[in-house]
CSV table of C-alpha atoms and ligand atoms in Angstrom, one decimal:
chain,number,residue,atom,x,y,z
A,119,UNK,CA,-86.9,-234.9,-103.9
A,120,UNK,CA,-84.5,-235.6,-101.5
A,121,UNK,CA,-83.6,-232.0,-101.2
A,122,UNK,CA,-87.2,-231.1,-100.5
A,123,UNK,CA,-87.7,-233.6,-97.8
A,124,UNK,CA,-84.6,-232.1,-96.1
A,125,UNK,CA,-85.9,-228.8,-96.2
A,126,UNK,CA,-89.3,-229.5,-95.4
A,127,UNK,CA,-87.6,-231.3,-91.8
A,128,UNK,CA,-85.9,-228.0,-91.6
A,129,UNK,CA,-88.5,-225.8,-92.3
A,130,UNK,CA,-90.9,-227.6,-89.7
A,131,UNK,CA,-87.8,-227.6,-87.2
A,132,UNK,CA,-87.5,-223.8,-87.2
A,133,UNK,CA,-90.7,-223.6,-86.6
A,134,UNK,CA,-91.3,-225.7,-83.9
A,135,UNK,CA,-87.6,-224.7,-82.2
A,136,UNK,CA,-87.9,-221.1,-83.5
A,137,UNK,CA,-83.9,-219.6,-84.5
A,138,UNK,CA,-83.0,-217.8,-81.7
A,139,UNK,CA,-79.5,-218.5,-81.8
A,140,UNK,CA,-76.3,-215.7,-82.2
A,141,UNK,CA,-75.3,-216.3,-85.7
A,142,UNK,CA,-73.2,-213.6,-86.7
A,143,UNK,CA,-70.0,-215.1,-87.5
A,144,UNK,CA,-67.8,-213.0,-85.0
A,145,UNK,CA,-65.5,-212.6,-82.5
A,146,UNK,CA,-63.9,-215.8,-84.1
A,147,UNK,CA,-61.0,-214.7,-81.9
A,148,UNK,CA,-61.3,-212.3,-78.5
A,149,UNK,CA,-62.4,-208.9,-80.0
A,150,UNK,CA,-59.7,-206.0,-79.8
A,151,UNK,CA,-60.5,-202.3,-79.4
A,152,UNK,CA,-60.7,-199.4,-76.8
A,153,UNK,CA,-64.2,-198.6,-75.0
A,154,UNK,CA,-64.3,-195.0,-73.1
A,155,UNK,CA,-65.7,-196.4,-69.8
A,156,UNK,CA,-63.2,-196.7,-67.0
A,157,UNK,CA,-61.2,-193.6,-68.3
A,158,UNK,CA,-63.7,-191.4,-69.0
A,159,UNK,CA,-66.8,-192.8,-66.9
A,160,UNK,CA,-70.0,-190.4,-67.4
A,161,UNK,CA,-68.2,-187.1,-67.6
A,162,UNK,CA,-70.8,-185.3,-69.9
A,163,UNK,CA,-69.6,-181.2,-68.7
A,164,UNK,CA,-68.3,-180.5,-72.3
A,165,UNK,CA,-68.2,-176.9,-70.7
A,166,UNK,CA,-65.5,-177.2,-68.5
A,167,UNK,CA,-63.8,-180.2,-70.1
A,168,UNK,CA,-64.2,-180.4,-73.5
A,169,UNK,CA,-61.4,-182.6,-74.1
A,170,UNK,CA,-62.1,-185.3,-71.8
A,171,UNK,CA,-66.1,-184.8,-72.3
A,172,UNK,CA,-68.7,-187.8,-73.4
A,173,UNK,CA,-68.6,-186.4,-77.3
A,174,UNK,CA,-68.4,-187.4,-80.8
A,175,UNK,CA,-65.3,-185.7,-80.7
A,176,UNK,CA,-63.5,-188.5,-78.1
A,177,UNK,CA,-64.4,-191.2,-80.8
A,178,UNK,CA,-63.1,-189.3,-83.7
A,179,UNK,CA,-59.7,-188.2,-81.9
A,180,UNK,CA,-59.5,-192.4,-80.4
A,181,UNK,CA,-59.7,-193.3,-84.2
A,182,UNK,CA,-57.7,-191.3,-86.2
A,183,UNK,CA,-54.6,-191.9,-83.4
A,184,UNK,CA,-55.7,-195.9,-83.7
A,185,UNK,CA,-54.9,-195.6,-87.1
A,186,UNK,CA,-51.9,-193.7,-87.1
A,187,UNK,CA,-50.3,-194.9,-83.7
A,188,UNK,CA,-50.2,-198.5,-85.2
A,189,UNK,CA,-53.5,-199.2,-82.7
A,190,UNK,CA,-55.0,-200.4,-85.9
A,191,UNK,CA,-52.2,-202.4,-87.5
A,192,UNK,CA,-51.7,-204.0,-83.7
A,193,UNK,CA,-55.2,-205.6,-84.0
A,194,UNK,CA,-57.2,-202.9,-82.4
A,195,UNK,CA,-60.1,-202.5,-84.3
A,196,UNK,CA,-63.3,-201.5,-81.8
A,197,UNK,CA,-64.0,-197.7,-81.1
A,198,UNK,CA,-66.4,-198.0,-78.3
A,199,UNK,CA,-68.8,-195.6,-76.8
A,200,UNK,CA,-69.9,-196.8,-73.2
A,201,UNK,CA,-72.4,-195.3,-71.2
A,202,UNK,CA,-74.0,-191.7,-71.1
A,203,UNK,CA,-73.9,-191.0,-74.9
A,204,UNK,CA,-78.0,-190.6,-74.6
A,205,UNK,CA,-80.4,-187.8,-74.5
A,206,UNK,CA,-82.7,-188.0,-71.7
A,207,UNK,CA,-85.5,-189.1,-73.7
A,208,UNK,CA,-86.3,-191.1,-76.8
A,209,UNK,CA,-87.1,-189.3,-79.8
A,210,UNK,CA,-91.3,-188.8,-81.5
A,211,UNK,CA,-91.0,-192.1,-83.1
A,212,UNK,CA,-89.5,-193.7,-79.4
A,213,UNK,CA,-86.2,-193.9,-81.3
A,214,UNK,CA,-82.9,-193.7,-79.2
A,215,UNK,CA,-81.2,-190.0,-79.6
A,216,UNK,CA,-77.5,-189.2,-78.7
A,217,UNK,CA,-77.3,-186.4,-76.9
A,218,UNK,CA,-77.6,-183.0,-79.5
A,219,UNK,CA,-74.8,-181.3,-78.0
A,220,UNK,CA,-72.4,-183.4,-77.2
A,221,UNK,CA,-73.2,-185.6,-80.4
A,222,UNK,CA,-74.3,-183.0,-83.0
A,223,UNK,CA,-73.4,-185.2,-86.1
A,224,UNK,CA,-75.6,-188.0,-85.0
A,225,UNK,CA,-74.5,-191.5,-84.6
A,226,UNK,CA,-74.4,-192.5,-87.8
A,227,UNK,CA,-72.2,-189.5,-89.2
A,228,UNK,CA,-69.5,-191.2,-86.2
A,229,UNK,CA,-69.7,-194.3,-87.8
A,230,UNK,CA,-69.2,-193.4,-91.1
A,231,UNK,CA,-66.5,-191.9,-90.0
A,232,UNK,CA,-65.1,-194.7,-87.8
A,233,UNK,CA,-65.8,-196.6,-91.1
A,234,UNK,CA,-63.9,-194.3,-93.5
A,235,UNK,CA,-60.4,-195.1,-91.5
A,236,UNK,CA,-61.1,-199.1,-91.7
A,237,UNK,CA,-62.7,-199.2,-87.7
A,238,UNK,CA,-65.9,-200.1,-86.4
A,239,UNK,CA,-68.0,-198.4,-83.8
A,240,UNK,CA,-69.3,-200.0,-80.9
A,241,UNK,CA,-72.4,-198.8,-78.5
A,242,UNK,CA,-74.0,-199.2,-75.1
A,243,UNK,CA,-77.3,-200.3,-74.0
A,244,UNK,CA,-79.2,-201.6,-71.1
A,245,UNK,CA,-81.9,-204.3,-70.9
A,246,UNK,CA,-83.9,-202.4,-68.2
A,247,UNK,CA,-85.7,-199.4,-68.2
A,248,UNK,CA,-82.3,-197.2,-67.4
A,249,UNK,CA,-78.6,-197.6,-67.7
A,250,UNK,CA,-76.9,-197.5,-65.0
A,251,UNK,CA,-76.2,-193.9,-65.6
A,252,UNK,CA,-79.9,-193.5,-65.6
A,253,UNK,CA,-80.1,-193.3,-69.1
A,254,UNK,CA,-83.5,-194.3,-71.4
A,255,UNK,CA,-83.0,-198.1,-71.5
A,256,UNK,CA,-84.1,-200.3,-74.1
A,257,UNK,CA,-86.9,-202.7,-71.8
A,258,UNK,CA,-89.7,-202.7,-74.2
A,259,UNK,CA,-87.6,-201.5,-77.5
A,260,UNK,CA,-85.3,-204.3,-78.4
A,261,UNK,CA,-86.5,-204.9,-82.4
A,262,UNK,CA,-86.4,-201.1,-82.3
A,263,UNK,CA,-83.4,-200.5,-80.3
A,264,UNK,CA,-81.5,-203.3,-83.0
A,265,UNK,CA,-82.8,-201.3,-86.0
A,266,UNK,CA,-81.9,-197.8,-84.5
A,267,UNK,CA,-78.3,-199.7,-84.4
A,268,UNK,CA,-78.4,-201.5,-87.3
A,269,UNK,CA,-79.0,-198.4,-89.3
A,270,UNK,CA,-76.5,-196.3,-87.6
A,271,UNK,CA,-74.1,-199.2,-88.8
A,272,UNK,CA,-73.0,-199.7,-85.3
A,273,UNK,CA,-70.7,-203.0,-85.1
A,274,UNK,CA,-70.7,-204.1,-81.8
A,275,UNK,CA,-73.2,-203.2,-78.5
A,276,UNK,CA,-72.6,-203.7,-75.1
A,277,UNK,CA,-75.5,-204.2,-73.4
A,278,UNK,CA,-75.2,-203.8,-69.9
A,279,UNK,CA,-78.0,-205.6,-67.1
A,280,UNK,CA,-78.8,-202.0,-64.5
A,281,UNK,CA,-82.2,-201.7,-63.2
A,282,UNK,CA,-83.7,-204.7,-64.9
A,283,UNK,CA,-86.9,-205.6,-62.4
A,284,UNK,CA,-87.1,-209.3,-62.7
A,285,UNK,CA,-85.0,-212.2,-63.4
A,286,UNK,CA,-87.5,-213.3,-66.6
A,287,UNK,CA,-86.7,-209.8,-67.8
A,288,UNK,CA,-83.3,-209.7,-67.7
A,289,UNK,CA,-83.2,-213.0,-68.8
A,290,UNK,CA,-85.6,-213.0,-71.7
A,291,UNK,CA,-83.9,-209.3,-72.6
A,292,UNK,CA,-80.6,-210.5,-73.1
A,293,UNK,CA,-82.2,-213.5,-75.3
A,294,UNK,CA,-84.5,-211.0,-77.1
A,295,UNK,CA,-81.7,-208.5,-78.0
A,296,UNK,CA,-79.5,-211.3,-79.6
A,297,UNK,CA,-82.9,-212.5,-81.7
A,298,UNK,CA,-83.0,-208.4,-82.2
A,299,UNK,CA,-79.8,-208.0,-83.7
A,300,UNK,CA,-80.3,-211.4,-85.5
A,301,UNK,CA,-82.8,-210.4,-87.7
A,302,UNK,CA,-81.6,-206.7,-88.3
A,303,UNK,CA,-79.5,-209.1,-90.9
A,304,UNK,CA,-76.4,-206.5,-90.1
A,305,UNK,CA,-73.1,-208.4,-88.2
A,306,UNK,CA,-73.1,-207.1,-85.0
A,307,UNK,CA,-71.1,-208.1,-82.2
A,308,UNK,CA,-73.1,-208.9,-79.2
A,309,UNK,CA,-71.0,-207.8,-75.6
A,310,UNK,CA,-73.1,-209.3,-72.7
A,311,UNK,CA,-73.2,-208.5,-69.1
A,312,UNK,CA,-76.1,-211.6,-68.5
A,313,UNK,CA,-74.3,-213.7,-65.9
A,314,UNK,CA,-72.5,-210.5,-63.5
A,315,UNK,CA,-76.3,-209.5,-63.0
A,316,UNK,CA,-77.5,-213.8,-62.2
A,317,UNK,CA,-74.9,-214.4,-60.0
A,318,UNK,CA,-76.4,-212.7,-57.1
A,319,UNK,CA,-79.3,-214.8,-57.5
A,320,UNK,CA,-77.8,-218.5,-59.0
A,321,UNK,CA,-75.1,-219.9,-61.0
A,322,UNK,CA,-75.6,-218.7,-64.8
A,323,UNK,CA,-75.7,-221.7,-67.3
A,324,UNK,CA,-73.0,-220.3,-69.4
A,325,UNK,CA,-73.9,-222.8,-72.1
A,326,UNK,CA,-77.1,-220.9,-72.5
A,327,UNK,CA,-75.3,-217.9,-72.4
A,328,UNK,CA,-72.8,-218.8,-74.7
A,329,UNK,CA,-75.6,-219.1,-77.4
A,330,UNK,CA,-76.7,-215.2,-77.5
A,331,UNK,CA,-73.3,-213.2,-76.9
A,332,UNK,CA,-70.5,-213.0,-78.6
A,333,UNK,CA,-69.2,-212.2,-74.7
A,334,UNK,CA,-69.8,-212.2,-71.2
A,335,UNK,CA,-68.7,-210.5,-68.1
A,336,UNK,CA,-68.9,-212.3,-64.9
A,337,UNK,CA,-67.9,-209.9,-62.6
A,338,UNK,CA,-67.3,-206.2,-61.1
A,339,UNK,CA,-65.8,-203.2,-62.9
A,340,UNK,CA,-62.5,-202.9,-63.6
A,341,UNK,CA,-61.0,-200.1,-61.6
A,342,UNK,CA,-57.8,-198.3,-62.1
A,343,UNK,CA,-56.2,-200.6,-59.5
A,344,UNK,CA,-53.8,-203.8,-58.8
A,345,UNK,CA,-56.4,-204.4,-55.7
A,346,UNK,CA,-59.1,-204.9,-58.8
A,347,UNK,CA,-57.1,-206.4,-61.4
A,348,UNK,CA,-56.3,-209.3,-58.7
A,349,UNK,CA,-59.6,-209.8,-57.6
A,350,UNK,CA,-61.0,-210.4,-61.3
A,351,UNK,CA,-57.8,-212.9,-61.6
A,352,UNK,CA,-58.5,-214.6,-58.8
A,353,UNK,CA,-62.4,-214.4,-59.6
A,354,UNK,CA,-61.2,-216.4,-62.5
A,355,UNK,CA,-59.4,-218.7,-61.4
A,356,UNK,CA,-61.8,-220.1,-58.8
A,357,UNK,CA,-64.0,-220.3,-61.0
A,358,UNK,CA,-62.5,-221.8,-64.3
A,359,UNK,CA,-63.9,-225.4,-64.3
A,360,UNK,CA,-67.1,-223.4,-65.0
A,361,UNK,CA,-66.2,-221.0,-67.3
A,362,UNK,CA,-62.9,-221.8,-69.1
A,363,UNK,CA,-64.9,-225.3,-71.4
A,364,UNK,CA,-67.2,-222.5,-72.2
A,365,UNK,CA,-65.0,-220.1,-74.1
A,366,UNK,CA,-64.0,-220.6,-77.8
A,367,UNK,CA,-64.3,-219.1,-81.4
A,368,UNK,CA,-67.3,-217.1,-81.2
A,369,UNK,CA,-67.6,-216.7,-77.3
A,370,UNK,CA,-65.4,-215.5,-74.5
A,371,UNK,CA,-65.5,-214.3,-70.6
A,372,UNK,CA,-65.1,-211.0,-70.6
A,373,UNK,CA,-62.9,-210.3,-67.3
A,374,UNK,CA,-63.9,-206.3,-67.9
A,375,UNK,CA,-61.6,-203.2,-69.7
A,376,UNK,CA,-57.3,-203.5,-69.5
A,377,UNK,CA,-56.4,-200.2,-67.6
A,378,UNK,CA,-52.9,-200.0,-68.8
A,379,UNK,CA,-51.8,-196.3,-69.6
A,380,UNK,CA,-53.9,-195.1,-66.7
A,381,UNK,CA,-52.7,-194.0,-62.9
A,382,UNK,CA,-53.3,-197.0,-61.0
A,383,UNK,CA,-50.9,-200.0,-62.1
A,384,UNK,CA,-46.9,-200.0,-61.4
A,385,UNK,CA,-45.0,-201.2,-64.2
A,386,UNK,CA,-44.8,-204.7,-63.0
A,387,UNK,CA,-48.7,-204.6,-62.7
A,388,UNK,CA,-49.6,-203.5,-66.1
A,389,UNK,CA,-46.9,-206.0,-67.0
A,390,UNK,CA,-49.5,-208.5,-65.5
A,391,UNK,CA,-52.7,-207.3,-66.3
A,392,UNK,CA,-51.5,-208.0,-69.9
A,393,UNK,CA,-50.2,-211.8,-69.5
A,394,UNK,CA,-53.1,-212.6,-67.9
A,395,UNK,CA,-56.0,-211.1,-70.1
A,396,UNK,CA,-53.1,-213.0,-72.9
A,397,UNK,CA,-53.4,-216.3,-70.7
A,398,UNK,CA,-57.6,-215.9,-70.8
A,399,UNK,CA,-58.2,-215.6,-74.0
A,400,UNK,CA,-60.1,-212.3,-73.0
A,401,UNK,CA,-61.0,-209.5,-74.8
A,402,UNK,CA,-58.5,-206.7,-75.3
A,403,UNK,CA,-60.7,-203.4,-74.8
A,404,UNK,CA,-58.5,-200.9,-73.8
A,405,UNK,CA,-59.9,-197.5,-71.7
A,406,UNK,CA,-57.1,-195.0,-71.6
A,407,UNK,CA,-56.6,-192.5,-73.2
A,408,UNK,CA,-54.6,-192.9,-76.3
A,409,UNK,CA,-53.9,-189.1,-77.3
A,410,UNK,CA,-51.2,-189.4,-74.4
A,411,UNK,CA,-50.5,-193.0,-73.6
A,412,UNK,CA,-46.8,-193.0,-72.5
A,413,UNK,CA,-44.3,-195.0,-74.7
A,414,UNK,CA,-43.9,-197.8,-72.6
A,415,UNK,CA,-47.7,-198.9,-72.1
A,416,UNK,CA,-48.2,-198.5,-75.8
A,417,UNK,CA,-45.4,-201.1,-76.8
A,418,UNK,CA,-46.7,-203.4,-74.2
A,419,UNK,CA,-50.3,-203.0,-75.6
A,420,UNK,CA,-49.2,-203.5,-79.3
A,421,UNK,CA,-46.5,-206.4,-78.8
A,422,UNK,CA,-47.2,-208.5,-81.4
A,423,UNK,CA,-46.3,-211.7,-79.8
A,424,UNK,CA,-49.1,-211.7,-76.8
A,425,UNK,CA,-51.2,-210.3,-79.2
A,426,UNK,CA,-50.9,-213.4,-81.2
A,427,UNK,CA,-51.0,-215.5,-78.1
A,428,UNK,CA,-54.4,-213.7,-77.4
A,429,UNK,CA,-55.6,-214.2,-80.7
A,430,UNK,CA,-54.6,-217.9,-81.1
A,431,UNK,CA,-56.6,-219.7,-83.5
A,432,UNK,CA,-56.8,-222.4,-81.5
A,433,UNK,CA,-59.0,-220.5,-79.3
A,434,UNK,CA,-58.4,-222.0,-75.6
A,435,UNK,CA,-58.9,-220.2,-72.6
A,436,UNK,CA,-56.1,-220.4,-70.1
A,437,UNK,CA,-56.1,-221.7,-66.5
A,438,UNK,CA,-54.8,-222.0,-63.0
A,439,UNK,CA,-52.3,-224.8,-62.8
A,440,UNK,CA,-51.2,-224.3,-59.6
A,441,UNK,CA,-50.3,-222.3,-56.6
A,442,UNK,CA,-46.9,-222.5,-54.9
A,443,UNK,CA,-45.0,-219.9,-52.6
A,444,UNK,CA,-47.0,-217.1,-53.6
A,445,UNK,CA,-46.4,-217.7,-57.4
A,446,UNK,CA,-49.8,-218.5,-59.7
A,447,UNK,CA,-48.9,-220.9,-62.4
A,448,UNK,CA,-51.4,-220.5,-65.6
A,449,UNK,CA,-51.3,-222.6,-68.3
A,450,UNK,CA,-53.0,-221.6,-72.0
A,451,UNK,CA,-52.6,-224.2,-74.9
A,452,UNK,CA,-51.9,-222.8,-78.5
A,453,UNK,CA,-52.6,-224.1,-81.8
A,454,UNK,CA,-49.6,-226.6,-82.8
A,455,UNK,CA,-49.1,-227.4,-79.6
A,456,UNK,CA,-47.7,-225.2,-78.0
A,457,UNK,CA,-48.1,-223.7,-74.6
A,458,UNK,CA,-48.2,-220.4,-73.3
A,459,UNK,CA,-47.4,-220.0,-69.8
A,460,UNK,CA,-47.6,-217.4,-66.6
A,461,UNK,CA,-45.9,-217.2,-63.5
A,462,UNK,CA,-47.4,-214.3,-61.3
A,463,UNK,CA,-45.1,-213.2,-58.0
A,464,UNK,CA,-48.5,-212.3,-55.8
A,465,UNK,CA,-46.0,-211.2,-53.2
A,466,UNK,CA,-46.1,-207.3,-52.4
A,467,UNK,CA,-43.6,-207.2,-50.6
A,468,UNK,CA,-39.5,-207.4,-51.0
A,469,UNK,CA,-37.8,-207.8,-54.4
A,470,UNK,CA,-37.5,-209.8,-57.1
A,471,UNK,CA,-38.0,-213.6,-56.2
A,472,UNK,CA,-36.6,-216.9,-58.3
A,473,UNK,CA,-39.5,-219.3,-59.4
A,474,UNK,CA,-37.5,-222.5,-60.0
A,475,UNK,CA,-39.1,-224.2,-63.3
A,476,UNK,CA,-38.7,-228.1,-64.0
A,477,UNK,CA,-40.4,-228.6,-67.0
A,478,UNK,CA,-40.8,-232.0,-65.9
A,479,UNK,CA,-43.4,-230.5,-63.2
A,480,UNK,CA,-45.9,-229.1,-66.2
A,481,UNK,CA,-49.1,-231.0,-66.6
A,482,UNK,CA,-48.4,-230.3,-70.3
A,483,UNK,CA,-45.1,-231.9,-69.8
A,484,UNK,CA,-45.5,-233.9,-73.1
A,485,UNK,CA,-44.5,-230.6,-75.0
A,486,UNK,CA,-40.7,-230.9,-73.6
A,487,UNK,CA,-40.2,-234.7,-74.3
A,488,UNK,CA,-37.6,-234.8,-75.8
A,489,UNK,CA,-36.8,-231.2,-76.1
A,490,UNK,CA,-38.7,-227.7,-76.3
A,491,UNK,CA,-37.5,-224.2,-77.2
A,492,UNK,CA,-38.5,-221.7,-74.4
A,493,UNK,CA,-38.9,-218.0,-75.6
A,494,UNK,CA,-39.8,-215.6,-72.7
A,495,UNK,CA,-41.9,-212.7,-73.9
A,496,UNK,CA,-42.9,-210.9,-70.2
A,497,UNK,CA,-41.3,-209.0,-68.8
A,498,UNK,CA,-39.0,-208.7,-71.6
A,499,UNK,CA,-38.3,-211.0,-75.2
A,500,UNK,CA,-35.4,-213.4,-74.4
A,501,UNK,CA,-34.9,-216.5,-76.4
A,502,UNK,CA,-34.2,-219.1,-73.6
A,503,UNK,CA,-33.1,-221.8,-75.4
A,504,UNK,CA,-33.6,-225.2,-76.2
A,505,UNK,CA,-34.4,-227.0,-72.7
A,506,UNK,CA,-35.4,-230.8,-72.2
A,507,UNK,CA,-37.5,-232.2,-69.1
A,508,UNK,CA,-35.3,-231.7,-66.7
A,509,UNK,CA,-33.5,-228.3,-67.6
A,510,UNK,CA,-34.1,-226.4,-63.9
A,511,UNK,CA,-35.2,-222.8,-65.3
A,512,UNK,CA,-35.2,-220.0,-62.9
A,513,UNK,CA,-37.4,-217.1,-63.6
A,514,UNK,CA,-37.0,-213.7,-62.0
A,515,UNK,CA,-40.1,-212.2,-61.0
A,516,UNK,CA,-41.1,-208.8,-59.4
A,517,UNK,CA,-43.3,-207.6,-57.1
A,518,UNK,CA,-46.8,-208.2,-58.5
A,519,UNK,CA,-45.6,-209.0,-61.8
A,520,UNK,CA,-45.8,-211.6,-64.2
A,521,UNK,CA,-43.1,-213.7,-66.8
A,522,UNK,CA,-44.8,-215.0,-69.8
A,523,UNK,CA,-43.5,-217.6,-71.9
A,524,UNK,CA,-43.7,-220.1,-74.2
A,525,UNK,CA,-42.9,-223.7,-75.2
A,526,UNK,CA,-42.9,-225.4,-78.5
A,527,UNK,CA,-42.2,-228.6,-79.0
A,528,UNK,CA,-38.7,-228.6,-80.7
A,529,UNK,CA,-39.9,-229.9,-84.0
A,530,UNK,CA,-36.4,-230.1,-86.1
A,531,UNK,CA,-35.2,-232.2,-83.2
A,532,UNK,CA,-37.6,-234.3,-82.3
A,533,UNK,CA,-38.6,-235.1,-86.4
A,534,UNK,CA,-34.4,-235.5,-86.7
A,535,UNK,CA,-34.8,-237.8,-83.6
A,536,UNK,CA,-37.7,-240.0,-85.4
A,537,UNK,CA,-35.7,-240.1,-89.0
A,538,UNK,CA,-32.8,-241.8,-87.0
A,539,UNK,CA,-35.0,-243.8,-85.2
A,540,UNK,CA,-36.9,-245.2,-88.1
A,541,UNK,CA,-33.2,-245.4,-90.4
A,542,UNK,CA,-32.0,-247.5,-87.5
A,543,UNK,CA,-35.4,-250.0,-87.5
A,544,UNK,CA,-34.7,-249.8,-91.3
A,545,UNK,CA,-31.1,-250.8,-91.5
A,546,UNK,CA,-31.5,-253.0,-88.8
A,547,UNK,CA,-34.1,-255.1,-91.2
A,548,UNK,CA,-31.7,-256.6,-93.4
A,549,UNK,CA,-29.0,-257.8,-91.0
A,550,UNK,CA,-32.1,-259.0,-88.9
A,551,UNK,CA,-31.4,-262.7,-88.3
A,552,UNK,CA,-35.2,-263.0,-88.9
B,188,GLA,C1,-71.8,-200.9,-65.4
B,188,GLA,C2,-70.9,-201.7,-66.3
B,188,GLA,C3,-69.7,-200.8,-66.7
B,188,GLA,C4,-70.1,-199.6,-67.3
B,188,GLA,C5,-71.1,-198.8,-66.5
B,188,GLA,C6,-71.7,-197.6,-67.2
B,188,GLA,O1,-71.3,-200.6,-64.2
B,188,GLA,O2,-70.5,-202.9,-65.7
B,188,GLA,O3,-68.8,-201.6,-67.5
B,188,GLA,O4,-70.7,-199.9,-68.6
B,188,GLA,O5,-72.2,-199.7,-66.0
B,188,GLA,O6,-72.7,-197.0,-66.4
């Protein structure tokens, strides 16, 4: 009886607030993978350069090296197409087409075989009447447009905001597409570009947004430069008191592709563009090209202990502590307590530079009292001890790059500390005079 009342409230509550909200159980942690689009942009001439071509052929090579390069075992799981997979024009029954040459298989023969080696397959979209490659957009087709990729057995869809007409469109498309994939009953990650397109216009309400994507990006592309890779941190960081509460289990900003592997980045950069997608819980979408990734890039990409920083359960976006001397402090708490931390040298100019660290200085102090263990993983993995409050650490730090590390409560210690403590109160109980 009871049970029926309950659903009956429920039954009349869907109907009067109809379900409209993302419930696909993802991105629980920041979604890992490798998307073609600032490597290989729109090139479709599969004439002159078949191996760098737009083509089913790109995906196939990305996910067989995923699995056997240890992409796969690292975490990386996402083989995603970007833009200018399309034909020109929807099919008889307005279904979306991939383009018959460069895709002759069909989507769904690429993500069967994305499937067969244990990957999923992500795809591109638009909520206006083009891409921004000027591709058939999905305005008008979204239930469609969801079956199309639910029947493919796409995974994830990025669905990007070009040539959307008005604000209730974009807005209402973004909505409509989450609903879309909703009720297609198939998981798929939803990847958002809703508040870059708003901000032109007003301040998003990321809690609104937060409700239909699994992520967001806020701002421009990602280019293949330390002049773009700044701007995005920065970007973030003025604007974290907005953002960061918003992120979690389920949703993240999305601060655009990591470029490492490409032409643009020194060392030290890629070195940075690493701890800080780490520090914001973003997610880890390569675009390089994996087939000739040197050696170095590769074991920064798969480390397995920023990976785990990215993918902390805990699920906190990091943040801006502080600005001294041309250094950018970040904080990111962890599950157990424990802190991750970032230290970016923003000067480009001169050498290596000493950041002075008092432990003692760290809003998350608390973590040090008595004692902490401090394990550097940026530029390089050095154990650096057990420090208390007022250890004075000095980190070296390049040009434009970052050192990442952590601190953990030293728990042996400080439980060791507490047993005397309490075997003291306890002994001193029976001598007590009272
Ligand atoms: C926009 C997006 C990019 C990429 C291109 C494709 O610029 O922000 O990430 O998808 O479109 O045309």
């Amino acid at each position: 009886m009871v049970k029926t009342g309950v659903s009956l409230v429920v039954t009349i509550c869907a109907l009067i607030y109809p379900v409209h909200l993302l419930d696909n159980g993802l991105a629980q942690t920041p979604t890992m993978g490798w998307l073609h689009w600032e490597r290989f942009m729109c090139n479709v001439d599969c004439v002159n350069d078949p191996h760098n071509c737009i083509s089913e052929q790109l995906y196939m090579q990305m996910a067989d090296i995923m699995v056997q390069e240890g992409w796969k075992e690292a975490g990386y799981e996402y083989v995603c197409i970007d833009d200018c997979w399309l034909a020109d024009e929807r099919d008889s029954q307005d279904r979306l087409q991939p383009d018959p040459t460069r895709f002759p298989s069909g989507i769904k023969k690429l993500a069967d075989y994305v499937h067969s080696k244990g990957l999923k397959l992500g795809i591109y979209q638009d909520v206006g009447n083009l891409t921004c490659a000027g591709y058939p957009g999905s305005h008008g087709y979204y239930d469609l447009d969801a079956e199309t990729f639910a029947d493919w057995g796409v995974d994830l869809l990025k669905f990007d905001g070009c040539n959307f007409g008005t604000l209730d469109i974009l807005v209402e498309g973004y909505k409509n597409m989450s609903r879309a994939l909703n009720a297609t009953g198939r998981n798929i990650l939803y990847s958002c570009e809703w508040p870059l397109y708003l901000w032109p216009f007003h301040q998003p309400n990321y809690t609104d947004i937060r409700q239909y994507c699994n992520h967001w990006r806020n701002y421009g592309d990602v280019y293949d430069s330390w002049q773009s890779v700044k701007s995005i941190i920065d970007w973030t960081a003025i604007h974290q008191n907005l953002i960061v509460p918003v992120a979690g289990p389920g949703g993240w900003n999305d601060p655009d592709m990591l470029v490492i592997g490409n032409f643009g980045l020194s060392w030290d950069q890629q070195v940075s563009q690493m701890a800080m997608w780490v520090i914001m819980a973003a997610p880890l979408l390569m675009s390089n090209d994996l087939r000739s990734i040197d050696p170095k890039s590769k074991m920064l990409l798969q480390n397995k202990h920023l990976i785990a920083i990215n993918q902390d359960p805990l699920g906190r976006q990091g943040y801006r502590i502080g600005r001294v001397n041309s250094f950018d402090v970040w904080e990111r708490p962890l599950s157990d307590g424990r802190y991750a931390f970032a230290v970016l040298n923003r000067q480009e100019i001169g050498g290596p530079r000493q950041f002075p660290l008092l432990l003692a200085t760290l809003p998350s102090w608390k973590t040090c009292h008595p004692e902490c263990r401090v394990t550097q993983i940026l530029p390089s993995y050095q154990d650096l001890g057990v420090q208390n409050l007022f250890s004075a650490l000095k980190l070296t730090i390049n040009p434009s790059g970052t050192v990442l590390f952590t601190v953990t409560l030293n728990k042996g210690l400080a439980a060791e500390q507490k047993w005397n403590w309490n075997m003291t109160k306890k002994r001193k109980t029976p001598n007590s005079v009272f």
